[in-house]
CSV table of C-alpha atoms in Angstrom, one decimal:
chain,number,residue,atom,x,y,z
A,17,UNK,CA,75.6,-81.6,133.7
A,18,UNK,CA,77.2,-82.9,136.8
A,19,UNK,CA,78.8,-80.2,138.9
A,20,UNK,CA,82.6,-80.7,140.4
A,21,UNK,CA,83.2,-79.3,143.8
A,22,UNK,CA,86.0,-76.8,143.7
A,23,UNK,CA,87.6,-78.5,147.1
A,24,UNK,CA,87.9,-81.7,148.4
A,25,UNK,CA,85.5,-81.5,152.0
A,26,UNK,CA,86.2,-84.0,154.7
A,27,UNK,CA,83.2,-85.9,155.6
A,28,UNK,CA,82.3,-84.8,159.4
A,29,UNK,CA,82.7,-87.1,162.5
A,30,UNK,CA,80.5,-88.3,164.4
A,31,UNK,CA,78.6,-85.0,166.3
A,32,UNK,CA,77.9,-85.6,170.1
A,33,UNK,CA,74.2,-86.4,170.8
A,34,UNK,CA,72.4,-83.7,172.4
A,35,UNK,CA,69.1,-84.1,174.1
A,36,UNK,CA,66.3,-81.9,173.1
A,37,UNK,CA,67.6,-80.6,169.6
A,38,UNK,CA,64.5,-78.4,169.8
A,39,UNK,CA,63.6,-77.6,172.7
A,40,UNK,CA,60.6,-79.0,174.7
A,41,UNK,CA,60.2,-75.7,176.7
A,42,UNK,CA,59.0,-76.2,180.3
A,43,UNK,CA,56.5,-73.9,182.1
A,44,UNK,CA,57.2,-70.4,181.3
A,45,UNK,CA,59.1,-68.7,184.2
A,46,UNK,CA,56.8,-65.7,184.0
A,47,UNK,CA,53.1,-65.2,182.5
A,48,UNK,CA,51.7,-61.8,182.2
A,49,UNK,CA,48.1,-61.1,180.8
A,50,UNK,CA,47.6,-57.5,180.2
A,51,UNK,CA,43.9,-55.9,179.5
A,52,UNK,CA,43.9,-53.0,177.5
A,53,UNK,CA,44.2,-51.6,174.2
A,54,UNK,CA,48.0,-52.4,173.0
A,55,UNK,CA,49.6,-49.2,172.4
A,56,UNK,CA,52.9,-48.6,169.7
A,57,UNK,CA,56.0,-46.9,171.0
A,58,UNK,CA,58.0,-45.7,168.2
A,59,UNK,CA,58.0,-42.3,166.4
A,60,UNK,CA,58.1,-38.9,168.6
A,61,UNK,CA,57.7,-35.3,167.3
A,62,UNK,CA,59.5,-32.3,168.1
A,63,UNK,CA,57.6,-29.9,170.3
A,64,UNK,CA,60.2,-27.2,171.3
A,65,UNK,CA,63.1,-26.4,173.4
A,66,UNK,CA,64.7,-30.1,172.3
A,67,UNK,CA,61.5,-31.9,174.0
A,68,UNK,CA,60.2,-34.8,172.0
A,69,UNK,CA,57.0,-36.4,173.0
A,70,UNK,CA,55.7,-39.7,171.5
A,71,UNK,CA,53.5,-39.3,169.0
A,72,UNK,CA,50.7,-42.4,170.0
A,73,UNK,CA,48.3,-41.1,172.6
A,74,UNK,CA,48.0,-45.0,173.7
A,75,UNK,CA,51.9,-45.6,174.3
A,76,UNK,CA,51.6,-44.0,178.2
A,77,UNK,CA,48.4,-45.8,179.1
A,78,UNK,CA,49.6,-49.1,177.4
A,79,UNK,CA,53.1,-49.2,179.3
A,80,UNK,CA,51.1,-48.5,182.7
A,81,UNK,CA,48.9,-51.3,182.0
A,82,UNK,CA,52.1,-53.9,180.9
A,83,UNK,CA,53.8,-52.4,184.1
A,84,UNK,CA,50.9,-52.7,186.7
A,85,UNK,CA,50.0,-56.5,185.1
A,86,UNK,CA,53.8,-57.7,185.3
A,87,UNK,CA,54.1,-56.0,188.9
A,88,UNK,CA,51.3,-58.0,189.9
A,89,UNK,CA,52.2,-61.6,188.3
A,90,UNK,CA,55.5,-61.0,189.2
A,91,UNK,CA,54.6,-60.4,193.3
A,92,UNK,CA,52.3,-63.9,193.3
A,93,UNK,CA,55.9,-66.1,192.4
A,94,UNK,CA,57.6,-66.3,195.9
A,95,UNK,CA,61.3,-64.9,195.8
A,96,UNK,CA,61.0,-63.8,192.0
A,97,UNK,CA,64.1,-62.8,191.2
A,98,UNK,CA,64.6,-60.5,188.0
A,99,UNK,CA,64.9,-62.6,184.9
A,100,UNK,CA,68.7,-63.1,183.7
A,101,UNK,CA,70.4,-64.4,180.5
A,102,UNK,CA,69.1,-65.1,177.7
A,103,UNK,CA,65.3,-65.2,177.3
A,104,UNK,CA,62.6,-66.5,175.0
A,105,UNK,CA,59.5,-64.7,174.7
A,106,UNK,CA,55.7,-64.9,173.3
A,107,UNK,CA,53.8,-61.5,172.6
A,108,UNK,CA,50.0,-62.2,171.5
A,109,UNK,CA,48.4,-59.2,170.8
A,110,UNK,CA,44.4,-59.4,170.6
A,111,UNK,CA,42.5,-56.4,169.1
A,112,UNK,CA,38.6,-56.0,168.6
A,113,UNK,CA,37.3,-56.3,165.2
A,114,UNK,CA,35.8,-53.4,163.8
A,115,UNK,CA,32.0,-53.7,163.7
A,116,UNK,CA,32.3,-53.7,159.6
A,117,UNK,CA,34.2,-57.0,160.3
A,118,UNK,CA,30.5,-58.1,161.7
A,119,UNK,CA,26.9,-59.1,160.0
A,120,UNK,CA,24.2,-57.7,161.0
A,121,UNK,CA,21.0,-58.2,162.7
A,122,UNK,CA,20.7,-61.9,163.9
A,123,UNK,CA,24.3,-62.1,162.2
A,124,UNK,CA,25.9,-59.6,164.6
A,125,UNK,CA,28.0,-62.0,166.0
A,126,UNK,CA,29.3,-63.6,163.0
A,127,UNK,CA,32.9,-62.5,161.1
A,128,UNK,CA,31.6,-61.4,157.5
A,129,UNK,CA,33.4,-63.7,155.3
A,130,UNK,CA,35.2,-60.7,153.7
A,131,UNK,CA,36.8,-59.5,156.9
A,132,UNK,CA,40.3,-59.8,157.0
A,133,UNK,CA,41.9,-63.1,158.7
A,134,UNK,CA,44.2,-60.9,160.9
A,135,UNK,CA,44.7,-57.1,162.1
A,136,UNK,CA,46.8,-56.3,159.1
A,137,UNK,CA,46.7,-52.3,159.8
A,138,UNK,CA,48.4,-50.1,162.5
A,139,UNK,CA,50.1,-50.3,164.8
A,140,UNK,CA,52.7,-51.8,163.5
A,141,UNK,CA,54.0,-55.2,165.5
A,142,UNK,CA,57.5,-54.2,165.9
A,143,UNK,CA,56.3,-50.8,167.7
A,144,UNK,CA,54.2,-53.0,170.0
A,145,UNK,CA,56.6,-54.9,170.7
A,146,UNK,CA,59.2,-52.3,171.5
A,147,UNK,CA,56.6,-50.6,174.0
A,148,UNK,CA,55.7,-53.7,175.8
A,149,UNK,CA,59.2,-55.0,176.3
A,150,UNK,CA,60.5,-51.7,177.8
A,151,UNK,CA,57.2,-51.7,180.1
A,152,UNK,CA,58.6,-55.0,181.2
A,153,UNK,CA,62.2,-53.8,182.0
A,154,UNK,CA,60.3,-50.7,183.5
A,155,UNK,CA,58.1,-53.4,186.0
A,156,UNK,CA,61.8,-55.1,186.7
A,157,UNK,CA,60.9,-58.3,185.0
A,158,UNK,CA,64.4,-58.2,183.3
A,159,UNK,CA,67.3,-55.9,183.8
A,160,UNK,CA,67.3,-55.2,180.2
A,161,UNK,CA,65.1,-56.0,177.2
A,162,UNK,CA,68.5,-57.2,175.0
A,163,UNK,CA,68.3,-60.2,176.7
A,164,UNK,CA,65.5,-61.2,174.8
A,165,UNK,CA,67.3,-63.6,172.3
A,166,UNK,CA,64.1,-65.6,170.3
A,167,UNK,CA,60.3,-64.9,169.9
A,168,UNK,CA,58.3,-67.9,169.9
A,169,UNK,CA,54.7,-66.9,169.1
A,170,UNK,CA,54.5,-63.2,168.0
A,171,UNK,CA,51.7,-61.5,166.7
A,172,UNK,CA,48.3,-59.5,166.3
A,173,UNK,CA,45.0,-61.5,166.5
A,174,UNK,CA,41.7,-60.4,166.6
A,175,UNK,CA,39.5,-61.2,169.7
A,176,UNK,CA,37.2,-63.8,167.5
A,177,UNK,CA,40.0,-65.9,167.6
A,178,UNK,CA,39.8,-66.3,171.6
A,179,UNK,CA,39.7,-70.2,172.4
A,180,UNK,CA,41.1,-70.8,168.8
A,181,UNK,CA,44.7,-69.6,169.1
A,182,UNK,CA,46.7,-69.8,172.2
A,183,UNK,CA,47.0,-67.3,174.1
A,184,UNK,CA,44.5,-64.9,172.3
A,185,UNK,CA,42.3,-62.7,174.6
A,186,UNK,CA,38.4,-62.2,174.9
A,187,UNK,CA,39.4,-58.4,174.8
A,188,UNK,CA,41.8,-56.3,173.9
A,189,UNK,CA,45.4,-56.6,175.3
A,190,UNK,CA,48.4,-59.2,175.4
A,191,UNK,CA,49.5,-62.2,176.7
A,192,UNK,CA,53.2,-62.3,177.5
A,193,UNK,CA,55.2,-65.5,178.3
A,194,UNK,CA,59.0,-65.4,179.3
A,195,UNK,CA,61.5,-68.5,179.5
A,196,UNK,CA,64.6,-69.0,180.3
A,197,UNK,CA,66.9,-70.5,177.6
A,198,UNK,CA,69.0,-73.2,179.2
A,199,UNK,CA,71.6,-74.9,177.3
A,200,UNK,CA,70.7,-78.4,175.8
A,201,UNK,CA,72.3,-81.5,178.2
A,202,UNK,CA,74.7,-83.2,175.9
A,203,UNK,CA,74.7,-87.3,176.1
A,204,UNK,CA,77.5,-89.6,176.3
A,205,UNK,CA,77.6,-92.3,174.1
């Protein structure tokens, strides 16, 4: 059966030629490697008298680790100014595998075939992102995490993927990369 259009559509005119339609990302504006156990930020609980506290005891030390690592990375860049404008970010969270994922005896360093490929248990990725982005604001990396408009590599991996997956650490933590998003250059024909 043939479909009949409901209205006429004019053929599009020639589009301007745009260099780097799929951006070739230059070196990141900032790279931060955070060592420590990633902690989620999200749920709060009421403790009385209008006081709310984080449900996760891991969030405070994690945010402190991120702030410390970000300030250190920032200070290594001469004349670093807070990032502004739209930003792209990679957040690669690394977690140790539970011992039950590993073999025993001489196979203690071998991942069992039945072990999951990626950490698909708590903490939630979205809550890890929230705590990490807020800590980067505290560290003075950018004015506000609302500047982040795009994620590149984002996820949770096991440390056993170190050396196999870009950004995965050999211990718990996170590799953070930030890029400024620039306008593509229009080329005159």
